[in-house]
JSON list of C-alpha atoms in Angstrom, two decimals:
[
{"chain": "A", "resi": 313, "resn": "UNK", "atom": "CA", "xyz": [205.92, 2.98, 82.14]},
{"chain": "A", "resi": 314, "resn": "UNK", "atom": "CA", "xyz": [203.06, 4.58, 84.05]},
{"chain": "A", "resi": 315, "resn": "UNK", "atom": "CA", "xyz": [201.32, 2.20, 86.47]},
{"chain": "A", "resi": 316, "resn": "UNK", "atom": "CA", "xyz": [197.77, 1.25, 85.55]},
{"chain": "A", "resi": 317, "resn": "UNK", "atom": "CA", "xyz": [196.45, 3.15, 88.57]},
{"chain": "A", "resi": 318, "resn": "UNK", "atom": "CA", "xyz": [197.78, 6.39, 87.07]},
{"chain": "A", "resi": 319, "resn": "UNK", "atom": "CA", "xyz": [195.69, 5.94, 83.95]},
{"chain": "A", "resi": 320, "resn": "UNK", "atom": "CA", "xyz": [192.68, 8.23, 83.96]},
{"chain": "A", "resi": 321, "resn": "UNK", "atom": "CA", "xyz": [190.77, 5.96, 81.57]},
{"chain": "A", "resi": 322, "resn": "UNK", "atom": "CA", "xyz": [189.14, 3.90, 84.30]},
{"chain": "A", "resi": 323, "resn": "UNK", "atom": "CA", "xyz": [188.43, 4.52, 87.94]},
{"chain": "A", "resi": 324, "resn": "UNK", "atom": "CA", "xyz": [190.16, 2.05, 90.19]},
{"chain": "A", "resi": 325, "resn": "UNK", "atom": "CA", "xyz": [188.30, 0.63, 93.17]},
{"chain": "A", "resi": 326, "resn": "UNK", "atom": "CA", "xyz": [190.07, 1.58, 96.40]},
{"chain": "A", "resi": 327, "resn": "UNK", "atom": "CA", "xyz": [189.80, 0.91, 100.07]},
{"chain": "A", "resi": 328, "resn": "UNK", "atom": "CA", "xyz": [186.73, 2.67, 101.33]},
{"chain": "A", "resi": 329, "resn": "UNK", "atom": "CA", "xyz": [184.95, 1.97, 98.04]},
{"chain": "A", "resi": 330, "resn": "UNK", "atom": "CA", "xyz": [181.61, 1.67, 99.82]},
{"chain": "A", "resi": 331, "resn": "UNK", "atom": "CA", "xyz": [182.12, 5.11, 101.34]},
{"chain": "A", "resi": 332, "resn": "UNK", "atom": "CA", "xyz": [182.95, 6.63, 97.95]},
{"chain": "A", "resi": 333, "resn": "UNK", "atom": "CA", "xyz": [179.97, 4.90, 96.31]},
{"chain": "A", "resi": 334, "resn": "UNK", "atom": "CA", "xyz": [177.65, 6.23, 99.01]},
{"chain": "A", "resi": 335, "resn": "UNK", "atom": "CA", "xyz": [179.19, 9.71, 98.77]},
{"chain": "A", "resi": 336, "resn": "UNK", "atom": "CA", "xyz": [178.82, 9.64, 94.98]},
{"chain": "A", "resi": 337, "resn": "UNK", "atom": "CA", "xyz": [175.16, 8.62, 95.30]},
{"chain": "A", "resi": 338, "resn": "UNK", "atom": "CA", "xyz": [174.42, 11.42, 97.75]},
{"chain": "A", "resi": 339, "resn": "UNK", "atom": "CA", "xyz": [176.32, 13.95, 95.65]},
{"chain": "A", "resi": 340, "resn": "UNK", "atom": "CA", "xyz": [174.45, 12.88, 92.51]},
{"chain": "A", "resi": 341, "resn": "UNK", "atom": "CA", "xyz": [171.10, 13.34, 94.25]},
{"chain": "A", "resi": 342, "resn": "UNK", "atom": "CA", "xyz": [172.16, 16.78, 95.50]},
{"chain": "A", "resi": 343, "resn": "UNK", "atom": "CA", "xyz": [173.24, 17.66, 91.94]},
{"chain": "A", "resi": 344, "resn": "UNK", "atom": "CA", "xyz": [169.85, 16.48, 90.66]},
{"chain": "A", "resi": 345, "resn": "UNK", "atom": "CA", "xyz": [168.03, 18.62, 93.24]},
{"chain": "A", "resi": 346, "resn": "UNK", "atom": "CA", "xyz": [170.21, 21.62, 92.38]},
{"chain": "A", "resi": 347, "resn": "UNK", "atom": "CA", "xyz": [169.55, 21.10, 88.66]},
{"chain": "A", "resi": 348, "resn": "UNK", "atom": "CA", "xyz": [165.79, 21.01, 89.27]},
{"chain": "A", "resi": 349, "resn": "UNK", "atom": "CA", "xyz": [166.08, 24.09, 91.50]},
{"chain": "A", "resi": 350, "resn": "UNK", "atom": "CA", "xyz": [168.16, 25.95, 88.90]},
{"chain": "A", "resi": 351, "resn": "UNK", "atom": "CA", "xyz": [165.59, 25.11, 86.22]},
{"chain": "A", "resi": 352, "resn": "UNK", "atom": "CA", "xyz": [162.76, 26.30, 88.47]},
{"chain": "A", "resi": 353, "resn": "UNK", "atom": "CA", "xyz": [164.63, 29.56, 89.16]},
{"chain": "A", "resi": 354, "resn": "UNK", "atom": "CA", "xyz": [165.22, 30.06, 85.45]},
{"chain": "A", "resi": 355, "resn": "UNK", "atom": "CA", "xyz": [161.55, 29.39, 84.69]},
{"chain": "A", "resi": 356, "resn": "UNK", "atom": "CA", "xyz": [160.42, 31.73, 87.46]},
{"chain": "A", "resi": 357, "resn": "UNK", "atom": "CA", "xyz": [162.75, 34.41, 86.11]},
{"chain": "A", "resi": 358, "resn": "UNK", "atom": "CA", "xyz": [161.25, 33.97, 82.64]},
{"chain": "A", "resi": 359, "resn": "UNK", "atom": "CA", "xyz": [157.74, 34.43, 84.08]},
{"chain": "A", "resi": 360, "resn": "UNK", "atom": "CA", "xyz": [158.77, 37.49, 86.12]},
{"chain": "A", "resi": 361, "resn": "UNK", "atom": "CA", "xyz": [160.51, 39.22, 83.22]},
{"chain": "A", "resi": 362, "resn": "UNK", "atom": "CA", "xyz": [157.68, 38.43, 80.79]},
{"chain": "A", "resi": 363, "resn": "UNK", "atom": "CA", "xyz": [155.03, 39.69, 83.21]},
{"chain": "A", "resi": 364, "resn": "UNK", "atom": "CA", "xyz": [157.02, 42.85, 83.88]},
{"chain": "A", "resi": 365, "resn": "UNK", "atom": "CA", "xyz": [157.51, 43.54, 80.15]},
{"chain": "A", "resi": 366, "resn": "UNK", "atom": "CA", "xyz": [153.79, 43.01, 79.46]},
{"chain": "A", "resi": 367, "resn": "UNK", "atom": "CA", "xyz": [152.80, 45.27, 82.35]},
{"chain": "A", "resi": 368, "resn": "UNK", "atom": "CA", "xyz": [155.16, 48.02, 81.27]},
{"chain": "A", "resi": 369, "resn": "UNK", "atom": "CA", "xyz": [154.32, 47.79, 77.58]},
{"chain": "A", "resi": 370, "resn": "UNK", "atom": "CA", "xyz": [150.54, 47.50, 77.83]},
{"chain": "A", "resi": 371, "resn": "UNK", "atom": "CA", "xyz": [149.72, 49.12, 81.16]},
{"chain": "A", "resi": 372, "resn": "UNK", "atom": "CA", "xyz": [152.57, 51.63, 81.58]},
{"chain": "A", "resi": 373, "resn": "UNK", "atom": "CA", "xyz": [153.25, 50.24, 85.03]},
{"chain": "A", "resi": 374, "resn": "UNK", "atom": "CA", "xyz": [155.23, 47.48, 86.63]},
{"chain": "A", "resi": 375, "resn": "UNK", "atom": "CA", "xyz": [155.89, 45.84, 89.94]},
{"chain": "A", "resi": 376, "resn": "UNK", "atom": "CA", "xyz": [159.07, 47.21, 91.49]},
{"chain": "A", "resi": 377, "resn": "UNK", "atom": "CA", "xyz": [160.24, 43.99, 93.12]},
{"chain": "A", "resi": 378, "resn": "UNK", "atom": "CA", "xyz": [160.06, 41.90, 89.94]},
{"chain": "A", "resi": 379, "resn": "UNK", "atom": "CA", "xyz": [163.27, 43.13, 88.39]},
{"chain": "A", "resi": 380, "resn": "UNK", "atom": "CA", "xyz": [165.17, 43.13, 91.66]},
{"chain": "A", "resi": 381, "resn": "UNK", "atom": "CA", "xyz": [164.20, 39.56, 92.55]},
{"chain": "A", "resi": 382, "resn": "UNK", "atom": "CA", "xyz": [165.00, 38.46, 89.02]},
{"chain": "A", "resi": 383, "resn": "UNK", "atom": "CA", "xyz": [168.48, 39.94, 88.75]},
{"chain": "A", "resi": 384, "resn": "UNK", "atom": "CA", "xyz": [169.58, 39.85, 92.40]},
{"chain": "A", "resi": 385, "resn": "UNK", "atom": "CA", "xyz": [168.20, 36.54, 93.65]},
{"chain": "A", "resi": 386, "resn": "UNK", "atom": "CA", "xyz": [167.22, 34.21, 90.83]},
{"chain": "A", "resi": 387, "resn": "UNK", "atom": "CA", "xyz": [170.06, 34.91, 88.38]},
{"chain": "A", "resi": 388, "resn": "UNK", "atom": "CA", "xyz": [172.92, 34.33, 90.86]},
{"chain": "A", "resi": 389, "resn": "UNK", "atom": "CA", "xyz": [171.16, 31.20, 92.14]},
{"chain": "A", "resi": 390, "resn": "UNK", "atom": "CA", "xyz": [170.77, 29.45, 88.81]},
{"chain": "A", "resi": 391, "resn": "UNK", "atom": "CA", "xyz": [174.16, 30.70, 87.59]},
{"chain": "A", "resi": 392, "resn": "UNK", "atom": "CA", "xyz": [176.11, 29.23, 90.50]},
{"chain": "A", "resi": 393, "resn": "UNK", "atom": "CA", "xyz": [174.07, 26.02, 90.65]},
{"chain": "A", "resi": 394, "resn": "UNK", "atom": "CA", "xyz": [174.55, 25.53, 86.91]},
{"chain": "A", "resi": 395, "resn": "UNK", "atom": "CA", "xyz": [178.26, 26.23, 87.28]},
{"chain": "A", "resi": 396, "resn": "UNK", "atom": "CA", "xyz": [178.57, 23.38, 89.79]},
{"chain": "A", "resi": 397, "resn": "UNK", "atom": "CA", "xyz": [176.79, 21.04, 87.38]},
{"chain": "A", "resi": 398, "resn": "UNK", "atom": "CA", "xyz": [179.10, 22.17, 84.56]},
{"chain": "A", "resi": 399, "resn": "UNK", "atom": "CA", "xyz": [182.14, 21.37, 86.70]},
{"chain": "A", "resi": 400, "resn": "UNK", "atom": "CA", "xyz": [180.71, 17.93, 87.54]},
{"chain": "A", "resi": 401, "resn": "UNK", "atom": "CA", "xyz": [180.20, 17.19, 83.85]},
{"chain": "A", "resi": 402, "resn": "UNK", "atom": "CA", "xyz": [183.63, 18.61, 82.96]},
{"chain": "A", "resi": 403, "resn": "UNK", "atom": "CA", "xyz": [182.05, 21.28, 80.76]},
{"chain": "A", "resi": 404, "resn": "UNK", "atom": "CA", "xyz": [184.15, 24.15, 82.05]},
{"chain": "A", "resi": 405, "resn": "UNK", "atom": "CA", "xyz": [186.74, 25.95, 79.93]},
{"chain": "A", "resi": 406, "resn": "UNK", "atom": "CA", "xyz": [189.80, 23.90, 79.02]},
{"chain": "A", "resi": 407, "resn": "UNK", "atom": "CA", "xyz": [193.09, 25.07, 77.61]},
{"chain": "A", "resi": 408, "resn": "UNK", "atom": "CA", "xyz": [195.00, 22.24, 76.00]},
{"chain": "A", "resi": 409, "resn": "UNK", "atom": "CA", "xyz": [198.63, 23.32, 76.03]},
{"chain": "A", "resi": 410, "resn": "UNK", "atom": "CA", "xyz": [200.11, 19.84, 76.18]},
{"chain": "A", "resi": 411, "resn": "UNK", "atom": "CA", "xyz": [199.96, 17.87, 72.92]},
{"chain": "A", "resi": 412, "resn": "UNK", "atom": "CA", "xyz": [198.51, 14.38, 72.83]},
{"chain": "A", "resi": 413, "resn": "UNK", "atom": "CA", "xyz": [201.94, 12.83, 72.40]},
{"chain": "A", "resi": 414, "resn": "UNK", "atom": "CA", "xyz": [203.11, 14.05, 75.82]},
{"chain": "A", "resi": 415, "resn": "UNK", "atom": "CA", "xyz": [204.01, 11.28, 78.29]},
{"chain": "A", "resi": 416, "resn": "UNK", "atom": "CA", "xyz": [201.00, 9.91, 80.19]},
{"chain": "A", "resi": 417, "resn": "UNK", "atom": "CA", "xyz": [202.46, 10.94, 83.55]},
{"chain": "A", "resi": 418, "resn": "UNK", "atom": "CA", "xyz": [202.35, 14.60, 82.49]},
{"chain": "A", "resi": 419, "resn": "UNK", "atom": "CA", "xyz": [198.67, 14.30, 81.54]},
{"chain": "A", "resi": 420, "resn": "UNK", "atom": "CA", "xyz": [197.99, 12.52, 84.84]},
{"chain": "A", "resi": 421, "resn": "UNK", "atom": "CA", "xyz": [199.84, 15.19, 86.80]},
{"chain": "A", "resi": 422, "resn": "UNK", "atom": "CA", "xyz": [198.00, 18.01, 85.02]},
{"chain": "A", "resi": 423, "resn": "UNK", "atom": "CA", "xyz": [194.64, 16.34, 85.66]},
{"chain": "A", "resi": 424, "resn": "UNK", "atom": "CA", "xyz": [195.45, 16.08, 89.37]},
{"chain": "A", "resi": 425, "resn": "UNK", "atom": "CA", "xyz": [196.51, 19.74, 89.34]},
{"chain": "A", "resi": 426, "resn": "UNK", "atom": "CA", "xyz": [193.22, 20.65, 87.65]},
{"chain": "A", "resi": 427, "resn": "UNK", "atom": "CA", "xyz": [191.25, 18.84, 90.36]},
{"chain": "A", "resi": 428, "resn": "UNK", "atom": "CA", "xyz": [193.30, 20.52, 93.10]},
{"chain": "A", "resi": 429, "resn": "UNK", "atom": "CA", "xyz": [192.60, 23.94, 91.58]},
{"chain": "A", "resi": 430, "resn": "UNK", "atom": "CA", "xyz": [188.88, 23.13, 91.29]},
{"chain": "A", "resi": 431, "resn": "UNK", "atom": "CA", "xyz": [188.80, 21.95, 94.91]},
{"chain": "A", "resi": 432, "resn": "UNK", "atom": "CA", "xyz": [190.49, 25.20, 95.95]},
{"chain": "A", "resi": 433, "resn": "UNK", "atom": "CA", "xyz": [187.95, 27.25, 94.00]},
{"chain": "A", "resi": 434, "resn": "UNK", "atom": "CA", "xyz": [185.12, 25.30, 95.62]},
{"chain": "A", "resi": 435, "resn": "UNK", "atom": "CA", "xyz": [186.53, 25.91, 99.09]},
{"chain": "A", "resi": 436, "resn": "UNK", "atom": "CA", "xyz": [186.93, 29.63, 98.34]},
{"chain": "A", "resi": 437, "resn": "UNK", "atom": "CA", "xyz": [183.30, 29.78, 97.16]},
{"chain": "A", "resi": 438, "resn": "UNK", "atom": "CA", "xyz": [182.12, 28.06, 100.34]},
{"chain": "A", "resi": 439, "resn": "UNK", "atom": "CA", "xyz": [184.17, 30.31, 102.61]},
{"chain": "A", "resi": 440, "resn": "UNK", "atom": "CA", "xyz": [183.33, 33.62, 100.98]},
{"chain": "A", "resi": 441, "resn": "UNK", "atom": "CA", "xyz": [179.73, 32.63, 100.24]},
{"chain": "A", "resi": 442, "resn": "UNK", "atom": "CA", "xyz": [179.14, 31.93, 103.93]},
{"chain": "A", "resi": 443, "resn": "UNK", "atom": "CA", "xyz": [180.99, 35.13, 104.80]},
{"chain": "A", "resi": 444, "resn": "UNK", "atom": "CA", "xyz": [178.71, 37.14, 102.50]},
{"chain": "A", "resi": 445, "resn": "UNK", "atom": "CA", "xyz": [175.59, 35.55, 103.96]},
{"chain": "A", "resi": 446, "resn": "UNK", "atom": "CA", "xyz": [176.70, 36.22, 107.53]},
{"chain": "A", "resi": 447, "resn": "UNK", "atom": "CA", "xyz": [177.94, 39.77, 107.03]},
{"chain": "A", "resi": 448, "resn": "UNK", "atom": "CA", "xyz": [175.15, 41.32, 104.98]},
{"chain": "A", "resi": 449, "resn": "UNK", "atom": "CA", "xyz": [172.46, 42.53, 107.32]},
{"chain": "A", "resi": 450, "resn": "UNK", "atom": "CA", "xyz": [170.49, 44.64, 104.85]},
{"chain": "A", "resi": 451, "resn": "UNK", "atom": "CA", "xyz": [167.26, 43.71, 103.13]},
{"chain": "A", "resi": 452, "resn": "UNK", "atom": "CA", "xyz": [166.17, 43.75, 99.52]},
{"chain": "A", "resi": 453, "resn": "UNK", "atom": "CA", "xyz": [165.01, 47.32, 98.91]},
{"chain": "A", "resi": 454, "resn": "UNK", "atom": "CA", "xyz": [161.65, 46.65, 97.31]},
{"chain": "A", "resi": 455, "resn": "UNK", "atom": "CA", "xyz": [160.85, 43.66, 99.54]},
{"chain": "A", "resi": 456, "resn": "UNK", "atom": "CA", "xyz": [162.14, 44.59, 102.99]},
{"chain": "A", "resi": 457, "resn": "UNK", "atom": "CA", "xyz": [161.04, 41.30, 104.57]},
{"chain": "A", "resi": 458, "resn": "UNK", "atom": "CA", "xyz": [163.60, 39.41, 102.43]},
{"chain": "A", "resi": 459, "resn": "UNK", "atom": "CA", "xyz": [167.24, 39.59, 103.57]},
{"chain": "A", "resi": 460, "resn": "UNK", "atom": "CA", "xyz": [169.79, 40.75, 100.99]},
{"chain": "A", "resi": 461, "resn": "UNK", "atom": "CA", "xyz": [171.92, 37.74, 101.87]},
{"chain": "A", "resi": 462, "resn": "UNK", "atom": "CA", "xyz": [169.34, 35.61, 100.02]},
{"chain": "A", "resi": 463, "resn": "UNK", "atom": "CA", "xyz": [171.12, 36.44, 96.77]},
{"chain": "A", "resi": 464, "resn": "UNK", "atom": "CA", "xyz": [174.27, 34.63, 97.99]},
{"chain": "A", "resi": 465, "resn": "UNK", "atom": "CA", "xyz": [172.76, 31.38, 99.26]},
{"chain": "A", "resi": 466, "resn": "UNK", "atom": "CA", "xyz": [173.65, 29.38, 96.14]},
{"chain": "A", "resi": 467, "resn": "UNK", "atom": "CA", "xyz": [177.35, 30.36, 96.27]},
{"chain": "A", "resi": 468, "resn": "UNK", "atom": "CA", "xyz": [178.41, 28.12, 99.20]},
{"chain": "A", "resi": 469, "resn": "UNK", "atom": "CA", "xyz": [176.21, 25.28, 97.93]},
{"chain": "A", "resi": 470, "resn": "UNK", "atom": "CA", "xyz": [177.86, 25.46, 94.50]},
{"chain": "A", "resi": 471, "resn": "UNK", "atom": "CA", "xyz": [181.28, 25.67, 96.14]},
{"chain": "A", "resi": 472, "resn": "UNK", "atom": "CA", "xyz": [180.57, 22.60, 98.25]},
{"chain": "A", "resi": 473, "resn": "UNK", "atom": "CA", "xyz": [179.44, 20.63, 95.19]},
{"chain": "A", "resi": 474, "resn": "UNK", "atom": "CA", "xyz": [182.53, 21.72, 93.23]},
{"chain": "A", "resi": 475, "resn": "UNK", "atom": "CA", "xyz": [184.90, 20.86, 96.09]},
{"chain": "A", "resi": 476, "resn": "UNK", "atom": "CA", "xyz": [183.29, 17.44, 96.65]},
{"chain": "A", "resi": 477, "resn": "UNK", "atom": "CA", "xyz": [183.39, 16.60, 92.93]},
{"chain": "A", "resi": 478, "resn": "UNK", "atom": "CA", "xyz": [187.03, 17.67, 92.73]},
{"chain": "A", "resi": 479, "resn": "UNK", "atom": "CA", "xyz": [187.90, 15.59, 95.81]},
{"chain": "A", "resi": 480, "resn": "UNK", "atom": "CA", "xyz": [186.23, 12.50, 94.31]},
{"chain": "A", "resi": 481, "resn": "UNK", "atom": "CA", "xyz": [188.06, 13.11, 91.03]},
{"chain": "A", "resi": 482, "resn": "UNK", "atom": "CA", "xyz": [191.36, 13.38, 92.91]},
{"chain": "A", "resi": 483, "resn": "UNK", "atom": "CA", "xyz": [190.64, 9.98, 94.44]},
{"chain": "A", "resi": 484, "resn": "UNK", "atom": "CA", "xyz": [189.91, 8.49, 91.01]},
{"chain": "A", "resi": 485, "resn": "UNK", "atom": "CA", "xyz": [186.30, 7.72, 91.91]},
{"chain": "A", "resi": 486, "resn": "UNK", "atom": "CA", "xyz": [183.78, 7.17, 89.11]},
{"chain": "A", "resi": 487, "resn": "UNK", "atom": "CA", "xyz": [181.28, 9.99, 89.74]},
{"chain": "A", "resi": 488, "resn": "UNK", "atom": "CA", "xyz": [178.64, 8.64, 87.36]},
{"chain": "A", "resi": 489, "resn": "UNK", "atom": "CA", "xyz": [178.65, 11.78, 85.24]},
{"chain": "A", "resi": 490, "resn": "UNK", "atom": "CA", "xyz": [175.77, 10.37, 83.20]},
{"chain": "A", "resi": 491, "resn": "UNK", "atom": "CA", "xyz": [173.48, 10.31, 86.28]},
{"chain": "A", "resi": 492, "resn": "UNK", "atom": "CA", "xyz": [171.77, 13.61, 85.42]},
{"chain": "A", "resi": 493, "resn": "UNK", "atom": "CA", "xyz": [171.33, 12.57, 81.79]},
{"chain": "A", "resi": 494, "resn": "UNK", "atom": "CA", "xyz": [169.72, 9.29, 82.84]},
{"chain": "A", "resi": 495, "resn": "UNK", "atom": "CA", "xyz": [167.36, 11.08, 85.22]},
{"chain": "A", "resi": 496, "resn": "UNK", "atom": "CA", "xyz": [166.35, 13.90, 82.88]},
{"chain": "A", "resi": 497, "resn": "UNK", "atom": "CA", "xyz": [166.30, 11.96, 79.62]},
{"chain": "A", "resi": 498, "resn": "UNK", "atom": "CA", "xyz": [164.46, 9.05, 81.21]},
{"chain": "A", "resi": 499, "resn": "UNK", "atom": "CA", "xyz": [161.78, 11.28, 82.73]},
{"chain": "A", "resi": 500, "resn": "UNK", "atom": "CA", "xyz": [158.36, 10.23, 81.55]},
{"chain": "A", "resi": 501, "resn": "UNK", "atom": "CA", "xyz": [159.67, 7.09, 79.89]},
{"chain": "A", "resi": 502, "resn": "UNK", "atom": "CA", "xyz": [159.52, 3.49, 81.02]},
{"chain": "A", "resi": 503, "resn": "UNK", "atom": "CA", "xyz": [162.37, 4.01, 83.49]},
{"chain": "A", "resi": 504, "resn": "UNK", "atom": "CA", "xyz": [161.10, 7.50, 84.59]}
]
């Protein structure tokens, strides 16, 4: 029989529970800030693309930096930030190869392997994201005062969030995956 602590159904309090609760609270607030930032980037991209289409269609002109900022800075930013949120909420792609009747220890082992792989991916994103930021010394062509490394800023942040979430999942910590739902769905209501 699999010990109760191996069951993934409920998170088990451990030594250092206060540390994990504090870490989860901080991580949830960072996820909330990144979700708001990703939404702002998406909204800004919508405005930029719409303005550029209107200018090209009606005035046969456009602003050269609009498209470049949209596709090179905003899109990678909201894509990677949204990816980190998707990993937190366990919305990433799953392949269920093991049937439901498999022994619980196999499911437990595969879940731990999944979290290890996610932590590794997060660490790789942090490492190579920082490497990209440090090693690109160019500027954005149409806006020379902006560094080209700006387009990679969200990569290490997303990697850090993914690695931290995976680490907490490996420890069996309840990450309060409904935190973002409570904040966004409660906005403007009594609990806003």
